[in-house]
GROMACS .gro file of C-alpha atoms in nm:
model
  347
    1UNK     CA    1 -19.390  10.457  23.685
    2UNK     CA    2 -19.528  10.101  23.728
    3UNK     CA    3 -19.895  10.089  23.730
    4UNK     CA    4 -20.044   9.846  23.997
    5UNK     CA    5 -20.396   9.724  24.066
    6UNK     CA    6 -20.523   9.698  24.430
    7UNK     CA    7 -20.747   9.409  24.345
    8UNK     CA    8 -20.581   9.085  24.435
    9UNK     CA    9 -20.760   8.903  24.152
   10UNK     CA   10 -20.597   9.110  23.888
   11UNK     CA   11 -20.234   9.028  24.003
   12UNK     CA   12 -20.038   8.727  23.908
   13UNK     CA   13 -19.800   8.663  24.200
   14UNK     CA   14 -19.730   8.299  24.104
   15UNK     CA   15 -19.643   8.393  23.743
   16UNK     CA   16 -19.418   8.667  23.863
   17UNK     CA   17 -19.248   8.431  24.121
   18UNK     CA   18 -19.190   8.167  23.836
   19UNK     CA   19 -19.042   8.437  23.609
   20UNK     CA   20 -18.819   8.561  23.885
   21UNK     CA   21 -18.683   8.202  23.954
   22UNK     CA   22 -18.598   8.183  23.575
   23UNK     CA   23 -18.403   8.499  23.620
   24UNK     CA   24 -18.231   8.367  23.924
   25UNK     CA   25 -18.126   8.056  23.744
   26UNK     CA   26 -17.976   8.269  23.463
   27UNK     CA   27 -17.773   8.458  23.736
   28UNK     CA   28 -17.636   8.134  23.868
   29UNK     CA   29 -17.541   8.037  23.504
   30UNK     CA   30 -17.361   8.376  23.445
   31UNK     CA   31 -17.179   8.350  23.780
   32UNK     CA   32 -17.046   8.021  23.659
   33UNK     CA   33 -16.943   8.153  23.321
   34UNK     CA   34 -16.775   8.455  23.492
   35UNK     CA   35 -16.584   8.234  23.716
   36UNK     CA   36 -16.453   8.023  23.405
   37UNK     CA   37 -16.376   8.357  23.229
   38UNK     CA   38 -16.164   8.455  23.508
   39UNK     CA   39 -15.992   8.114  23.566
   40UNK     CA   40 -15.914   8.116  23.183
   41UNK     CA   41 -15.778   8.474  23.188
   42UNK     CA   42 -16.040   8.561  22.934
   43UNK     CA   43 -16.182   8.872  23.088
   44UNK     CA   44 -15.964   9.130  22.912
   45UNK     CA   45 -16.002   8.952  22.568
   46UNK     CA   46 -16.260   9.221  22.451
   47UNK     CA   47 -16.117   9.561  22.519
   48UNK     CA   48 -16.428   9.769  22.423
   49UNK     CA   49 -16.770   9.810  22.549
   50UNK     CA   50 -17.033   9.797  22.273
   51UNK     CA   51 -17.373   9.739  22.418
   52UNK     CA   52 -17.533   9.701  22.077
   53UNK     CA   53 -17.285   9.631  21.809
   54UNK     CA   54 -17.088   9.392  22.054
   55UNK     CA   55 -17.363   9.141  22.028
   56UNK     CA   56 -17.224   9.021  21.707
   57UNK     CA   57 -16.877   8.857  21.740
   58UNK     CA   58 -16.609   8.901  21.462
   59UNK     CA   59 -16.731   8.703  21.160
   60UNK     CA   60 -16.449   8.767  20.905
   61UNK     CA   61 -16.073   8.697  20.929
   62UNK     CA   62 -16.008   9.076  20.904
   63UNK     CA   63 -16.250   9.142  21.201
   64UNK     CA   64 -16.072   8.882  21.402
   65UNK     CA   65 -15.739   9.017  21.325
   66UNK     CA   66 -15.844   9.371  21.420
   67UNK     CA   67 -15.999   9.231  21.740
   68UNK     CA   68 -15.666   9.043  21.818
   69UNK     CA   69 -15.471   9.358  21.743
   70UNK     CA   70 -15.647   9.560  22.004
   71UNK     CA   71 -15.591   9.270  22.257
   72UNK     CA   72 -15.208   9.276  22.178
   73UNK     CA   73 -15.199   9.648  22.279
   74UNK     CA   74 -15.276   9.585  22.646
   75UNK     CA   75 -15.015   9.485  22.911
   76UNK     CA   76 -15.166   9.142  22.977
   77UNK     CA   77 -15.066   9.022  22.621
   78UNK     CA   78 -14.699   9.113  22.639
   79UNK     CA   79 -14.674   9.010  23.006
   80UNK     CA   80 -14.870   8.689  23.000
   81UNK     CA   81 -14.953   8.586  22.661
   82UNK     CA   82 -14.675   8.709  22.426
   83UNK     CA   83 -14.688   8.366  22.221
   84UNK     CA   84 -15.058   8.353  22.186
   85UNK     CA   85 -15.193   8.281  21.825
   86UNK     CA   86 -15.513   8.394  21.675
   87UNK     CA   87 -15.662   8.036  21.758
   88UNK     CA   88 -15.568   8.084  22.117
   89UNK     CA   89 -15.730   8.437  22.132
   90UNK     CA   90 -16.052   8.295  21.979
   91UNK     CA   91 -16.070   8.056  22.286
   92UNK     CA   92 -16.049   8.343  22.545
   93UNK     CA   93 -16.272   8.566  22.331
   94UNK     CA   94 -16.547   8.301  22.341
   95UNK     CA   95 -16.567   8.297  22.720
   96UNK     CA   96 -16.573   8.678  22.758
   97UNK     CA   97 -16.829   8.725  22.473
   98UNK     CA   98 -17.047   8.442  22.618
   99UNK     CA   99 -17.029   8.619  22.967
  100UNK     CA  100 -17.131   8.952  22.811
  101UNK     CA  101 -17.409   8.793  22.614
  102UNK     CA  102 -17.544   8.606  22.905
  103UNK     CA  103 -17.556   8.959  23.087
  104UNK     CA  104 -17.749   9.125  22.794
  105UNK     CA  105 -17.995   8.816  22.785
  106UNK     CA  106 -18.066   8.834  23.166
  107UNK     CA  107 -18.121   9.212  23.143
  108UNK     CA  108 -18.372   9.145  22.864
  109UNK     CA  109 -18.537   8.857  23.029
  110UNK     CA  110 -18.585   9.072  23.337
  111UNK     CA  111 -18.675   9.401  23.184
  112UNK     CA  112 -18.925   9.289  22.911
  113UNK     CA  113 -19.157   9.080  23.118
  114UNK     CA  114 -19.142   9.344  23.395
  115UNK     CA  115 -19.272   9.608  23.154
  116UNK     CA  116 -19.549   9.346  23.022
  117UNK     CA  117 -19.665   9.272  23.372
  118UNK     CA  118 -19.662   9.634  23.464
  119UNK     CA  119 -19.864   9.732  23.147
  120UNK     CA  120 -20.115   9.479  23.239
  121UNK     CA  121 -20.132   9.588  23.600
  122UNK     CA  122 -20.042   9.245  23.717
  123UNK     CA  123 -19.785   9.346  23.988
  124UNK     CA  124 -19.934   9.329  24.339
  125UNK     CA  125 -19.926   9.645  24.538
  126UNK     CA  126 -19.597   9.721  24.709
  127UNK     CA  127 -19.381   9.499  24.477
  128UNK     CA  128 -19.337   9.742  24.176
  129UNK     CA  129 -19.056   9.944  24.343
  130UNK     CA  130 -18.876   9.627  24.460
  131UNK     CA  131 -18.876   9.484  24.110
  132UNK     CA  132 -18.739   9.812  23.963
  133UNK     CA  133 -18.479   9.829  24.234
  134UNK     CA  134 -18.364   9.479  24.140
  135UNK     CA  135 -18.355   9.564  23.770
  136UNK     CA  136 -18.149   9.865  23.861
  137UNK     CA  137 -17.898   9.650  24.056
  138UNK     CA  138 -17.866   9.432  23.753
  139UNK     CA  139 -17.776   9.735  23.551
  140UNK     CA  140 -17.535   9.855  23.808
  141UNK     CA  141 -17.372   9.510  23.825
  142UNK     CA  142 -17.317   9.543  23.435
  143UNK     CA  143 -17.157   9.877  23.493
  144UNK     CA  144 -16.926   9.734  23.757
  145UNK     CA  145 -16.838   9.461  23.509
  146UNK     CA  146 -16.706   9.705  23.262
  147UNK     CA  147 -16.527   9.924  23.516
  148UNK     CA  148 -16.370   9.588  23.619
  149UNK     CA  149 -16.250   9.520  23.261
  150UNK     CA  150 -16.124   9.878  23.217
  151UNK     CA  151 -15.912   9.849  23.527
  152UNK     CA  152 -15.698   9.595  23.358
  153UNK     CA  153 -15.657   9.757  23.023
  154UNK     CA  154 -15.391  10.028  23.084
  155UNK     CA  155 -15.124   9.939  23.359
  156UNK     CA  156 -15.229   9.612  23.520
  157UNK     CA  157 -15.213   9.259  23.357
  158UNK     CA  158 -15.535   9.166  23.517
  159UNK     CA  159 -15.845   9.330  23.650
  160UNK     CA  160 -15.839   9.500  23.996
  161UNK     CA  161 -15.942   9.252  24.260
  162UNK     CA  162 -16.170   9.509  24.433
  163UNK     CA  163 -16.363   9.567  24.110
  164UNK     CA  164 -16.390   9.186  24.061
  165UNK     CA  165 -16.525   9.154  24.413
  166UNK     CA  166 -16.768   9.440  24.365
  167UNK     CA  167 -16.900   9.289  24.045
  168UNK     CA  168 -16.942   8.938  24.189
  169UNK     CA  169 -17.106   9.060  24.522
  170UNK     CA  170 -17.344   9.269  24.341
  171UNK     CA  171 -17.459   8.979  24.129
  172UNK     CA  172 -17.496   8.748  24.441
  173UNK     CA  173 -17.689   9.026  24.634
  174UNK     CA  174 -17.916   9.077  24.341
  175UNK     CA  175 -17.966   8.701  24.325
  176UNK     CA  176 -18.065   8.693  24.696
  177UNK     CA  177 -18.298   8.974  24.645
  178UNK     CA  178 -18.466   8.803  24.347
  179UNK     CA  179 -18.509   8.471  24.529
  180UNK     CA  180 -18.649   8.653  24.851
  181UNK     CA  181 -18.892   8.847  24.622
  182UNK     CA  182 -19.006   8.524  24.435
  183UNK     CA  183 -19.060   8.360  24.763
  184UNK     CA  184 -19.273   8.645  24.900
  185UNK     CA  185 -19.482   8.633  24.567
  186UNK     CA  186 -19.523   8.252  24.613
  187UNK     CA  187 -19.665   8.310  24.956
  188UNK     CA  188 -19.900   8.584  24.828
  189UNK     CA  189 -20.026   8.354  24.570
  190UNK     CA  190 -20.142   8.102  24.849
  191UNK     CA  191 -20.250   8.371  25.094
  192UNK     CA  192 -20.359   8.696  24.921
  193UNK     CA  193 -20.324   8.895  25.258
  194UNK     CA  194 -19.990   8.767  25.341
  195UNK     CA  195 -19.731   9.038  25.427
  196UNK     CA  196 -19.382   9.008  25.293
  197UNK     CA  197 -19.119   8.823  25.506
  198UNK     CA  198 -18.904   9.034  25.735
  199UNK     CA  199 -18.525   9.020  25.772
  200UNK     CA  200 -18.472   8.888  26.123
  201UNK     CA  201 -18.166   8.981  26.333
  202UNK     CA  202 -18.035   8.626  26.308
  203UNK     CA  203 -18.057   8.642  25.921
  204UNK     CA  204 -17.888   8.967  25.914
  205UNK     CA  205 -17.581   8.853  26.120
  206UNK     CA  206 -17.552   8.530  25.918
  207UNK     CA  207 -17.588   8.735  25.590
  208UNK     CA  208 -17.293   8.954  25.710
  209UNK     CA  209 -17.085   8.652  25.805
  210UNK     CA  210 -17.147   8.494  25.454
  211UNK     CA  211 -17.078   8.834  25.286
  212UNK     CA  212 -16.728   8.833  25.440
  213UNK     CA  213 -16.656   8.478  25.316
  214UNK     CA  214 -16.784   8.570  24.961
  215UNK     CA  215 -16.586   8.882  24.950
  216UNK     CA  216 -16.272   8.699  25.038
  217UNK     CA  217 -16.370   8.431  24.786
  218UNK     CA  218 -16.378   8.707  24.525
  219UNK     CA  219 -16.048   8.843  24.635
  220UNK     CA  220 -15.909   8.495  24.617
  221UNK     CA  221 -16.002   8.499  24.248
  222UNK     CA  222 -15.880   8.841  24.169
  223UNK     CA  223 -15.550   8.800  24.340
  224UNK     CA  224 -15.501   8.430  24.212
  225UNK     CA  225 -15.454   8.363  24.585
  226UNK     CA  226 -15.556   7.997  24.542
  227UNK     CA  227 -15.217   7.931  24.414
  228UNK     CA  228 -15.047   8.061  24.723
  229UNK     CA  229 -15.060   7.701  24.877
  230UNK     CA  230 -15.170   7.359  24.751
  231UNK     CA  231 -15.191   7.179  25.081
  232UNK     CA  232 -15.470   7.166  25.349
  233UNK     CA  233 -15.511   7.236  25.630
  234UNK     CA  234 -15.162   7.379  25.639
  235UNK     CA  235 -15.032   7.640  25.394
  236UNK     CA  236 -14.707   7.492  25.263
  237UNK     CA  237 -14.659   7.320  25.587
  238UNK     CA  238 -14.733   7.609  25.816
  239UNK     CA  239 -15.047   7.729  25.972
  240UNK     CA  240 -15.010   8.105  25.925
  241UNK     CA  241 -14.797   8.281  25.660
  242UNK     CA  242 -14.605   8.483  25.911
  243UNK     CA  243 -14.386   8.665  25.646
  244UNK     CA  244 -14.692   8.881  25.568
  245UNK     CA  245 -14.667   9.050  25.911
  246UNK     CA  246 -14.511   9.400  25.867
  247UNK     CA  247 -14.474   9.353  25.493
  248UNK     CA  248 -14.732   9.632  25.415
  249UNK     CA  249 -15.001   9.820  25.621
  250UNK     CA  250 -15.251   9.600  25.783
  251UNK     CA  251 -15.548   9.719  25.580
  252UNK     CA  252 -15.362   9.683  25.253
  253UNK     CA  253 -15.262   9.320  25.346
  254UNK     CA  254 -15.614   9.221  25.444
  255UNK     CA  255 -15.738   9.299  25.091
  256UNK     CA  256 -15.418   9.279  24.878
  257UNK     CA  257 -15.184   9.002  25.014
  258UNK     CA  258 -15.260   8.666  24.841
  259UNK     CA  259 -15.113   8.470  25.143
  260UNK     CA  260 -15.319   8.654  25.394
  261UNK     CA  261 -15.640   8.663  25.173
  262UNK     CA  262 -15.598   8.285  25.131
  263UNK     CA  263 -15.553   8.231  25.500
  264UNK     CA  264 -15.866   8.427  25.596
  265UNK     CA  265 -16.076   8.265  25.331
  266UNK     CA  266 -16.001   7.921  25.434
  267UNK     CA  267 -16.046   7.974  25.813
  268UNK     CA  268 -16.332   8.237  25.806
  269UNK     CA  269 -16.516   7.945  25.626
  270UNK     CA  270 -16.558   7.769  25.965
  271UNK     CA  271 -16.714   8.079  26.109
  272UNK     CA  272 -16.948   8.087  25.813
  273UNK     CA  273 -17.036   7.720  25.870
  274UNK     CA  274 -17.129   7.785  26.231
  275UNK     CA  275 -17.356   8.079  26.135
  276UNK     CA  276 -17.519   7.872  25.864
  277UNK     CA  277 -17.577   7.592  26.102
  278UNK     CA  278 -17.772   7.840  26.317
  279UNK     CA  279 -17.989   7.964  26.051
  280UNK     CA  280 -18.043   7.611  25.917
  281UNK     CA  281 -18.164   7.503  26.268
  282UNK     CA  282 -18.378   7.813  26.288
  283UNK     CA  283 -18.539   7.735  25.955
  284UNK     CA  284 -18.598   7.369  26.060
  285UNK     CA  285 -18.755   7.500  26.383
  286UNK     CA  286 -18.981   7.712  26.173
  287UNK     CA  287 -19.104   7.412  25.987
  288UNK     CA  288 -18.874   7.457  25.687
  289UNK     CA  289 -18.684   7.116  25.698
  290UNK     CA  290 -18.619   7.138  25.320
  291UNK     CA  291 -18.451   7.475  25.358
  292UNK     CA  292 -18.244   7.358  25.642
  293UNK     CA  293 -18.132   7.053  25.436
  294UNK     CA  294 -18.035   7.287  25.132
  295UNK     CA  295 -17.817   7.500  25.357
  296UNK     CA  296 -17.642   7.205  25.521
  297UNK     CA  297 -17.577   7.037  25.177
  298UNK     CA  298 -17.462   7.359  25.005
  299UNK     CA  299 -17.212   7.453  25.275
  300UNK     CA  300 -17.089   7.096  25.306
  301UNK     CA  301 -17.031   7.061  24.935
  302UNK     CA  302 -16.882   7.401  24.933
  303UNK     CA  303 -16.616   7.319  25.191
  304UNK     CA  304 -16.521   7.000  25.007
  305UNK     CA  305 -16.487   7.171  24.682
  306UNK     CA  306 -16.282   7.459  24.827
  307UNK     CA  307 -16.037   7.194  24.959
  308UNK     CA  308 -16.024   7.006  24.630
  309UNK     CA  309 -15.963   7.343  24.435
  310UNK     CA  310 -15.673   7.421  24.668
  311UNK     CA  311 -15.506   7.080  24.656
  312UNK     CA  312 -15.543   7.036  24.287
  313UNK     CA  313 -15.380   7.374  24.218
  314UNK     CA  314 -15.700   7.544  24.130
  315UNK     CA  315 -15.819   7.299  23.879
  316UNK     CA  316 -16.070   7.492  23.657
  317UNK     CA  317 -16.360   7.232  23.689
  318UNK     CA  318 -16.321   7.227  24.059
  319UNK     CA  319 -16.295   7.597  24.091
  320UNK     CA  320 -16.596   7.652  23.856
  321UNK     CA  321 -16.792   7.421  24.073
  322UNK     CA  322 -16.685   7.585  24.389
  323UNK     CA  323 -16.834   7.910  24.231
  324UNK     CA  324 -17.151   7.731  24.143
  325UNK     CA  325 -17.209   7.606  24.480
  326UNK     CA  326 -17.123   7.936  24.633
  327UNK     CA  327 -17.427   8.083  24.427
  328UNK     CA  328 -17.650   7.794  24.529
  329UNK     CA  329 -17.538   7.854  24.897
  330UNK     CA  330 -17.656   8.219  24.872
  331UNK     CA  331 -17.995   8.097  24.743
  332UNK     CA  332 -18.031   7.833  25.011
  333UNK     CA  333 -17.949   8.094  25.282
  334UNK     CA  334 -18.195   8.341  25.138
  335UNK     CA  335 -18.447   8.065  25.147
  336UNK     CA  336 -18.376   7.984  25.515
  337UNK     CA  337 -18.375   8.342  25.610
  338UNK     CA  338 -18.717   8.402  25.437
  339UNK     CA  339 -18.871   8.105  25.607
  340UNK     CA  340 -18.774   8.230  25.960
  341UNK     CA  341 -18.893   8.580  25.862
  342UNK     CA  342 -19.243   8.483  25.750
  343UNK     CA  343 -19.530   8.676  25.926
  344UNK     CA  344 -19.883   8.569  25.969
  345UNK     CA  345 -20.146   8.752  25.763
  346UNK     CA  346 -20.324   9.035  25.941
  347UNK     CA  347 -20.676   8.932  26.050
   0.00000   0.00000   0.00000
């Protein structure tokens, strides 16, 4: 159990906020590396989960050969990379290993300072449970990552799209929670009696709309649906891929048909834009012009990058930037939502 002090002068909310912003930055980094890992088909290169010994990559030729041999046993190798050499394997191994190492590092950067702050009773009252919950979410996200990898080792040639979506969305939800908590702590540092911000109905609705867009973005990655069309605004010269109608049950098509997933992702984006304009305007009305600018800038750039990603045939650099700005959009939206949900300190 975390020990907390009721005395405001024994807490360090600003130090806690700065620490959480560092963690948030690292999560943005791992989201980008995770995107590159998917785009380079690197996610299944490491077929085992070794939390401790897996920190050290293969060092000798014999170790590399053994790791490569394990990869050659999974369906992805025979179906997609039958001509891959050891040198090529080392490239995809690098990205997956980097992704896992960043995950371990984030866990340590979150857990160890949390223990230190708790031991010194520097966590403000009411924040201990929230920080523990965020740490638990991070651990859950790592578990989802392994379940995602495992889904592609036996029958499939890639990870299951729904597991990929779960893995990514848990990371982004955790990111939003960390940013929100850090902002609460910054306010607390300035006004010791300030209550945490509340989630307003407007912010909740915008969050749901954005969640749907992010969910379909994750399905786009999992299904390789970005390759379904390389033109915009039409899809291969048509507005709607009518051939998907009746091809499979509607629910299955909504989450499993690359054409339909691509169609929904590119057009739901405009619903998300409308929702984001609403929350940006609300933030500006609340006196947070910087947050409003951040939201507008993020979704504007995100739309441009999404179009560039499509018309370039899912260029890796464009797609990685698209994922980066998606994470930044989550931060900007959390910032705006926090600003409109701030409450005045009780007198």
